[in-house]
Each structure stands twice: as structure tokens, then as C-alpha cells.
């Protein structure tokens, strides 16, 4: 089995502000391209940034993986959208066998490398963990995920509810659209929404 060219992948510490943005699914074509499964519909950071920081697949998927160990940085020659993800050419990955050797690899970028967003637009990673309150100041939950539903995204909140005297973790969803979201304050780590707990 062919591996990435020696020296193409440089051992590198993972940046402190690193965010996992996707995984390598498999080889694409015969010239060393790889197919990427992004974690978000917004792929602008992956398309605009180089180098990428790579880590081996998680232990449960890593059987037989030997392309590299630890964290490595690799230059990105080209990235382009393809069907429901991206395809990319990485430096030193010149044939299908070398690309196949990277299956399952996790892709990270430092948050500081993301392109600036227009006013009123946000990266999903910046919304995770923010508190959500309504106009009356009632705490609705903490953003745990964003879910794409066609043209709009939906905030998935986690909150504690009491049922029959027992506290339990519950989930609430709020469309992430101007009709319901009044303000996103990243500095205060808070989102204000026009939403009621019983909706």
C-alpha cells in the first residue's frame, strides 16, 4: 500500500483554537484526490485555508491505519465542491493508494484561519455553547447543535426540565431565522430569541 510522500506531512501540534471540520471519506479518482465529508454545510473555511491539520481516525475506526501518527500539517493544493461534500488534492498524495490510506482521517483548522463572515452570519462553531434566552429573560437552553433543514438551520438546545419531581435533560429546537432570533451576542455568549418555553 502506498503512503503519502515522505516529508509531505509535517508533525505539528494541534492549534489551541482548532476545530474539527470534517473527515476524509475515501479516495476520489486515481490521481491522489480525496473525498471530504464536512461536518457543516458551510465549507468556506476548508476551501479557503491551507495547511490543514490532520489526526488519525478515532480508535474504533483506526484498525490498520498507518499513514502517520499524532497530528500533522499538510498543504492543500486544490479543493472544490462535489455532490454533497468536497474533494481535495493534498500535497504529497499522488495516487489512489496513498489517498485510500487516509480514509477516516480527521481534518482540523484553527478558528483564527476562518474567513470573516458578513454581518448577521455566523459559523456554527461560534454558536455551540451559547445560552439562549427569550425577550422576557427566560432561559431556554444552551446550543448543543445546529441542524440543516433545507434553506434554514435550526438551533438544537439542551435544557433541564422537571417531570414528576425528577430533573431530566430535554431538547428544544428554534429556527435560526430573523423572525425568531433577535440578537446573537458572541461577546456575552448569549442569543436572544422571540420564543416561549411552551412552543
PDB file of C-alpha atoms in Angstrom:
ATOM      1  CA  UNK A   1       0.000   0.000   0.000  1.00  0.00           C
ATOM      2  CA  UNK A   2       1.349   3.429  -0.954  1.00  0.00           C
ATOM      3  CA  UNK A   3       1.549   6.146   1.708  1.00  0.00           C
ATOM      4  CA  UNK A   4       1.793   9.916   1.405  1.00  0.00           C
ATOM      5  CA  UNK A   5       5.203  11.034   0.160  1.00  0.00           C
ATOM      6  CA  UNK A   6       7.833  11.311   2.869  1.00  0.00           C
ATOM      7  CA  UNK A   7       8.075  14.851   4.188  1.00  0.00           C
ATOM      8  CA  UNK A   8       4.717  15.955   2.775  1.00  0.00           C
ATOM      9  CA  UNK A   9       3.067  15.604   6.178  1.00  0.00           C
ATOM     10  CA  UNK A  10       4.904  17.575   8.855  1.00  0.00           C
ATOM     11  CA  UNK A  11       4.472  16.673  12.535  1.00  0.00           C
ATOM     12  CA  UNK A  12       2.742  19.663  14.083  1.00  0.00           C
ATOM     13  CA  UNK A  13       0.961  20.440  17.354  1.00  0.00           C
ATOM     14  CA  UNK A  14      -2.783  20.902  17.031  1.00  0.00           C
ATOM     15  CA  UNK A  15      -3.543  24.651  17.317  1.00  0.00           C
ATOM     16  CA  UNK A  16      -5.164  25.720  20.606  1.00  0.00           C
ATOM     17  CA  UNK A  17      -8.221  27.030  18.749  1.00  0.00           C
ATOM     18  CA  UNK A  18      -8.509  24.017  16.428  1.00  0.00           C
ATOM     19  CA  UNK A  19     -11.969  22.977  15.268  1.00  0.00           C
ATOM     20  CA  UNK A  20     -12.729  19.615  13.654  1.00  0.00           C
ATOM     21  CA  UNK A  21     -14.396  20.458  10.349  1.00  0.00           C
ATOM     22  CA  UNK A  22     -14.632  17.138   8.563  1.00  0.00           C
ATOM     23  CA  UNK A  23     -13.199  13.738   7.708  1.00  0.00           C
ATOM     24  CA  UNK A  24     -11.610  12.094   4.721  1.00  0.00           C
ATOM     25  CA  UNK A  25     -14.150   9.589   3.415  1.00  0.00           C
ATOM     26  CA  UNK A  26     -12.160   7.857   0.718  1.00  0.00           C
ATOM     27  CA  UNK A  27     -10.068   8.247  -2.401  1.00  0.00           C
ATOM     28  CA  UNK A  28     -11.562  10.093  -5.370  1.00  0.00           C
ATOM     29  CA  UNK A  29     -10.239   9.193  -8.796  1.00  0.00           C
ATOM     30  CA  UNK A  30      -6.776   7.793  -9.473  1.00  0.00           C
ATOM     31  CA  UNK A  31      -4.544  10.861  -9.033  1.00  0.00           C
ATOM     32  CA  UNK A  32      -4.484  11.087  -5.243  1.00  0.00           C
ATOM     33  CA  UNK A  33      -7.568  13.214  -4.640  1.00  0.00           C
ATOM     34  CA  UNK A  34      -9.620  12.535  -1.501  1.00  0.00           C
ATOM     35  CA  UNK A  35     -13.341  12.893  -0.840  1.00  0.00           C
ATOM     36  CA  UNK A  36     -14.172  15.011   2.227  1.00  0.00           C
ATOM     37  CA  UNK A  37     -17.264  14.719   4.408  1.00  0.00           C
ATOM     38  CA  UNK A  38     -17.644  18.177   6.036  1.00  0.00           C
ATOM     39  CA  UNK A  39     -19.329  18.443   9.441  1.00  0.00           C
ATOM     40  CA  UNK A  40     -21.196  21.578   8.322  1.00  0.00           C
ATOM     41  CA  UNK A  41     -22.906  22.814   5.172  1.00  0.00           C
ATOM     42  CA  UNK A  42     -20.645  25.877   5.380  1.00  0.00           C
ATOM     43  CA  UNK A  43     -17.387  24.708   3.807  1.00  0.00           C
ATOM     44  CA  UNK A  44     -15.817  28.136   3.207  1.00  0.00           C
ATOM     45  CA  UNK A  45     -13.101  27.671   5.854  1.00  0.00           C
ATOM     46  CA  UNK A  46     -11.982  24.340   4.363  1.00  0.00           C
ATOM     47  CA  UNK A  47     -11.944  25.802   0.869  1.00  0.00           C
ATOM     48  CA  UNK A  48     -10.036  28.955   1.855  1.00  0.00           C
ATOM     49  CA  UNK A  49      -7.423  27.579   4.273  1.00  0.00           C
ATOM     50  CA  UNK A  50      -4.103  25.787   3.990  1.00  0.00           C
ATOM     51  CA  UNK A  51      -2.466  23.980   5.683  1.00  0.00           C
ATOM     52  CA  UNK A  52      -4.956  21.565   7.174  1.00  0.00           C
ATOM     53  CA  UNK A  53      -4.156  19.792  10.421  1.00  0.00           C
ATOM     54  CA  UNK A  54      -4.856  16.066  10.336  1.00  0.00           C
ATOM     55  CA  UNK A  55      -5.251  13.487  13.066  1.00  0.00           C
ATOM     56  CA  UNK A  56      -5.666   9.718  12.669  1.00  0.00           C
ATOM     57  CA  UNK A  57      -9.163   8.254  12.755  1.00  0.00           C
ATOM     58  CA  UNK A  58     -10.724   7.695  16.167  1.00  0.00           C
ATOM     59  CA  UNK A  59      -9.534   4.444  17.759  1.00  0.00           C
ATOM     60  CA  UNK A  60     -12.655   2.483  16.784  1.00  0.00           C
ATOM     61  CA  UNK A  61     -12.043   3.298  13.096  1.00  0.00           C
ATOM     62  CA  UNK A  62      -8.249   3.192  13.110  1.00  0.00           C
ATOM     63  CA  UNK A  63      -7.572  -0.526  12.655  1.00  0.00           C
ATOM     64  CA  UNK A  64      -4.766  -0.896  10.153  1.00  0.00           C
ATOM     65  CA  UNK A  65      -4.210   2.862   9.818  1.00  0.00           C
ATOM     66  CA  UNK A  66      -0.508   3.636   9.295  1.00  0.00           C
ATOM     67  CA  UNK A  67      -0.264   6.764   7.128  1.00  0.00           C
ATOM     68  CA  UNK A  68       1.040   8.873  10.046  1.00  0.00           C
ATOM     69  CA  UNK A  69       0.915   9.215  13.829  1.00  0.00           C
ATOM     70  CA  UNK A  70      -0.044  12.154  16.040  1.00  0.00           C
ATOM     71  CA  UNK A  71      -1.030  15.445  14.449  1.00  0.00           C
ATOM     72  CA  UNK A  72       0.395  16.539  11.102  1.00  0.00           C
ATOM     73  CA  UNK A  73       0.066  19.622   8.958  1.00  0.00           C
ATOM     74  CA  UNK A  74      -0.332  19.256   5.198  1.00  0.00           C
ATOM     75  CA  UNK A  75      -0.595  21.729   2.369  1.00  0.00           C
ATOM     76  CA  UNK A  76      -3.732  21.733   0.259  1.00  0.00           C
ATOM     77  CA  UNK A  77      -3.152  22.018  -3.490  1.00  0.00           C
ATOM     78  CA  UNK A  78      -6.802  22.334  -4.505  1.00  0.00           C
ATOM     79  CA  UNK A  79     -10.292  21.964  -3.008  1.00  0.00           C
ATOM     80  CA  UNK A  80     -13.615  22.033  -4.818  1.00  0.00           C
ATOM     81  CA  UNK A  81     -17.268  21.246  -4.082  1.00  0.00           C
ATOM     82  CA  UNK A  82     -18.510  17.873  -5.261  1.00  0.00           C
ATOM     83  CA  UNK A  83     -22.044  16.473  -4.784  1.00  0.00           C
ATOM     84  CA  UNK A  84     -22.729  16.532  -1.012  1.00  0.00           C
ATOM     85  CA  UNK A  85     -19.175  17.323   0.112  1.00  0.00           C
ATOM     86  CA  UNK A  86     -15.754  18.366  -1.146  1.00  0.00           C
ATOM     87  CA  UNK A  87     -12.863  16.793  -2.991  1.00  0.00           C
ATOM     88  CA  UNK A  88      -9.277  17.845  -2.325  1.00  0.00           C
ATOM     89  CA  UNK A  89      -5.737  17.299  -3.521  1.00  0.00           C
ATOM     90  CA  UNK A  90      -3.236  17.234  -0.641  1.00  0.00           C
ATOM     91  CA  UNK A  91       0.492  17.794  -1.087  1.00  0.00           C
ATOM     92  CA  UNK A  92       2.387  14.523  -1.346  1.00  0.00           C
ATOM     93  CA  UNK A  93      -0.701  12.396  -2.018  1.00  0.00           C
ATOM     94  CA  UNK A  94      -0.145  11.459  -5.640  1.00  0.00           C
ATOM     95  CA  UNK A  95      -2.027   8.242  -6.307  1.00  0.00           C
ATOM     96  CA  UNK A  96      -5.166   6.380  -5.336  1.00  0.00           C
ATOM     97  CA  UNK A  97      -3.392   4.054  -2.890  1.00  0.00           C
ATOM     98  CA  UNK A  98      -1.940   6.978  -0.930  1.00  0.00           C
ATOM     99  CA  UNK A  99      -5.376   8.611  -0.861  1.00  0.00           C
ATOM    100  CA  UNK A 100      -7.036   5.401   0.339  1.00  0.00           C
ATOM    101  CA  UNK A 101      -4.509   5.208   3.184  1.00  0.00           C
ATOM    102  CA  UNK A 102      -6.070   8.410   4.606  1.00  0.00           C
ATOM    103  CA  UNK A 103      -9.603   7.053   4.963  1.00  0.00           C
ATOM    104  CA  UNK A 104     -11.188   8.225   8.229  1.00  0.00           C
ATOM    105  CA  UNK A 105      -8.606  10.955   8.938  1.00  0.00           C
ATOM    106  CA  UNK A 106      -9.999  13.907  10.905  1.00  0.00           C
ATOM    107  CA  UNK A 107      -9.451  17.424   9.497  1.00  0.00           C
ATOM    108  CA  UNK A 108      -8.905  20.442  11.755  1.00  0.00           C
ATOM    109  CA  UNK A 109      -8.398  24.154  11.197  1.00  0.00           C
ATOM    110  CA  UNK A 110      -7.619  26.900  13.683  1.00  0.00           C
ATOM    111  CA  UNK A 111     -10.694  29.077  14.253  1.00  0.00           C
ATOM    112  CA  UNK A 112      -8.471  32.114  13.601  1.00  0.00           C
ATOM    113  CA  UNK A 113      -7.998  30.920   9.993  1.00  0.00           C
ATOM    114  CA  UNK A 114     -11.709  31.068   9.142  1.00  0.00           C
ATOM    115  CA  UNK A 115     -12.685  33.779   6.618  1.00  0.00           C
ATOM    116  CA  UNK A 116     -14.627  36.702   8.091  1.00  0.00           C
ATOM    117  CA  UNK A 117     -18.401  36.379   7.855  1.00  0.00           C
ATOM    118  CA  UNK A 118     -20.784  39.076   6.607  1.00  0.00           C
ATOM    119  CA  UNK A 119     -22.849  40.971   9.192  1.00  0.00           C
ATOM    120  CA  UNK A 120     -25.563  38.724  10.595  1.00  0.00           C
ATOM    121  CA  UNK A 121     -23.915  35.449   9.516  1.00  0.00           C
ATOM    122  CA  UNK A 122     -22.121  33.055  11.859  1.00  0.00           C
ATOM    123  CA  UNK A 123     -20.088  29.885  11.820  1.00  0.00           C
ATOM    124  CA  UNK A 124     -21.873  27.025  13.581  1.00  0.00           C
ATOM    125  CA  UNK A 125     -18.861  26.520  15.852  1.00  0.00           C
ATOM    126  CA  UNK A 126     -19.341  30.066  17.212  1.00  0.00           C
ATOM    127  CA  UNK A 127     -22.925  29.295  18.253  1.00  0.00           C
ATOM    128  CA  UNK A 128     -22.307  25.991  20.053  1.00  0.00           C
ATOM    129  CA  UNK A 129     -22.418  26.514  23.827  1.00  0.00           C
ATOM    130  CA  UNK A 130     -24.212  29.883  23.746  1.00  0.00           C
ATOM    131  CA  UNK A 131     -27.070  30.452  26.197  1.00  0.00           C
ATOM    132  CA  UNK A 132     -30.439  31.215  24.637  1.00  0.00           C
ATOM    133  CA  UNK A 133     -32.924  33.473  26.432  1.00  0.00           C
ATOM    134  CA  UNK A 134     -36.218  34.954  25.283  1.00  0.00           C
ATOM    135  CA  UNK A 135     -37.276  38.616  25.326  1.00  0.00           C
ATOM    136  CA  UNK A 136     -38.545  38.201  28.892  1.00  0.00           C
ATOM    137  CA  UNK A 137     -35.179  36.860  30.031  1.00  0.00           C
ATOM    138  CA  UNK A 138     -36.371  33.253  30.450  1.00  0.00           C
ATOM    139  CA  UNK A 139     -33.514  30.806  29.886  1.00  0.00           C
ATOM    140  CA  UNK A 140     -34.454  28.439  27.041  1.00  0.00           C
ATOM    141  CA  UNK A 141     -31.322  26.319  26.969  1.00  0.00           C
ATOM    142  CA  UNK A 142     -27.784  26.009  25.623  1.00  0.00           C
ATOM    143  CA  UNK A 143     -26.994  25.490  21.940  1.00  0.00           C
ATOM    144  CA  UNK A 144     -25.717  21.940  21.511  1.00  0.00           C
ATOM    145  CA  UNK A 145     -26.034  21.564  17.740  1.00  0.00           C
ATOM    146  CA  UNK A 146     -27.244  23.137  14.519  1.00  0.00           C
ATOM    147  CA  UNK A 147     -29.409  21.131  12.168  1.00  0.00           C
ATOM    148  CA  UNK A 148     -29.759  21.939   8.493  1.00  0.00           C
ATOM    149  CA  UNK A 149     -33.364  21.747   7.277  1.00  0.00           C
ATOM    150  CA  UNK A 150     -33.322  22.868   3.665  1.00  0.00           C
ATOM    151  CA  UNK A 151     -32.899  26.639   3.328  1.00  0.00           C
ATOM    152  CA  UNK A 152     -32.712  27.309   7.084  1.00  0.00           C
ATOM    153  CA  UNK A 153     -30.810  25.987  10.072  1.00  0.00           C
ATOM    154  CA  UNK A 154     -32.381  25.075  13.390  1.00  0.00           C
ATOM    155  CA  UNK A 155     -30.760  25.624  16.788  1.00  0.00           C
ATOM    156  CA  UNK A 156     -30.880  22.468  18.888  1.00  0.00           C
ATOM    157  CA  UNK A 157     -30.950  23.483  22.558  1.00  0.00           C
ATOM    158  CA  UNK A 158     -30.389  21.371  25.641  1.00  0.00           C
ATOM    159  CA  UNK A 159     -32.079  22.337  28.901  1.00  0.00           C
ATOM    160  CA  UNK A 160     -33.093  20.798  32.219  1.00  0.00           C
ATOM    161  CA  UNK A 161     -36.770  20.028  32.724  1.00  0.00           C
ATOM    162  CA  UNK A 162     -38.551  18.692  35.799  1.00  0.00           C
ATOM    163  CA  UNK A 163     -41.097  15.932  35.216  1.00  0.00           C
ATOM    164  CA  UNK A 164     -42.916  14.433  38.219  1.00  0.00           C
ATOM    165  CA  UNK A 165     -40.306  15.953  40.515  1.00  0.00           C
ATOM    166  CA  UNK A 166     -37.402  14.430  38.585  1.00  0.00           C
ATOM    167  CA  UNK A 167     -34.901  16.587  36.703  1.00  0.00           C
ATOM    168  CA  UNK A 168     -34.072  15.401  33.219  1.00  0.00           C
ATOM    169  CA  UNK A 169     -32.258  16.742  30.182  1.00  0.00           C
ATOM    170  CA  UNK A 170     -34.580  17.795  27.368  1.00  0.00           C
ATOM    171  CA  UNK A 171     -34.208  19.207  23.868  1.00  0.00           C
ATOM    172  CA  UNK A 172     -35.797  22.263  22.278  1.00  0.00           C
ATOM    173  CA  UNK A 173     -35.489  23.473  18.673  1.00  0.00           C
ATOM    174  CA  UNK A 174     -35.687  27.055  17.425  1.00  0.00           C
ATOM    175  CA  UNK A 175     -35.429  28.040  13.737  1.00  0.00           C
ATOM    176  CA  UNK A 176     -32.296  30.151  13.248  1.00  0.00           C
ATOM    177  CA  UNK A 177     -34.051  32.842  11.200  1.00  0.00           C
ATOM    178  CA  UNK A 178     -34.532  36.578  11.718  1.00  0.00           C
ATOM    179  CA  UNK A 179     -38.231  36.097  12.503  1.00  0.00           C
ATOM    180  CA  UNK A 180     -37.301  34.359  15.777  1.00  0.00           C
ATOM    181  CA  UNK A 181     -33.696  35.387  16.535  1.00  0.00           C
ATOM    182  CA  UNK A 182     -33.401  38.946  17.862  1.00  0.00           C
ATOM    183  CA  UNK A 183     -29.692  39.085  18.622  1.00  0.00           C
ATOM    184  CA  UNK A 184     -26.533  36.988  18.710  1.00  0.00           C
ATOM    185  CA  UNK A 185     -24.037  38.404  21.210  1.00  0.00           C
ATOM    186  CA  UNK A 186     -20.841  36.372  20.872  1.00  0.00           C
ATOM    187  CA  UNK A 187     -19.011  38.502  23.445  1.00  0.00           C
ATOM    188  CA  UNK A 188     -21.714  37.812  26.067  1.00  0.00           C
ATOM    189  CA  UNK A 189     -22.171  34.249  24.724  1.00  0.00           C
ATOM    190  CA  UNK A 190     -25.916  34.761  24.517  1.00  0.00           C
ATOM    191  CA  UNK A 191     -28.657  34.565  21.891  1.00  0.00           C
ATOM    192  CA  UNK A 192     -31.944  36.421  22.410  1.00  0.00           C
ATOM    193  CA  UNK A 193     -34.961  34.846  20.743  1.00  0.00           C
ATOM    194  CA  UNK A 194     -38.643  35.661  20.291  1.00  0.00           C
ATOM    195  CA  UNK A 195     -39.697  32.262  21.630  1.00  0.00           C
ATOM    196  CA  UNK A 196     -41.625  30.875  24.560  1.00  0.00           C
ATOM    197  CA  UNK A 197     -40.781  27.768  26.605  1.00  0.00           C
ATOM    198  CA  UNK A 198     -44.101  26.120  25.759  1.00  0.00           C
ATOM    199  CA  UNK A 199     -43.816  26.485  21.974  1.00  0.00           C
TER     200      UNK A 199
END
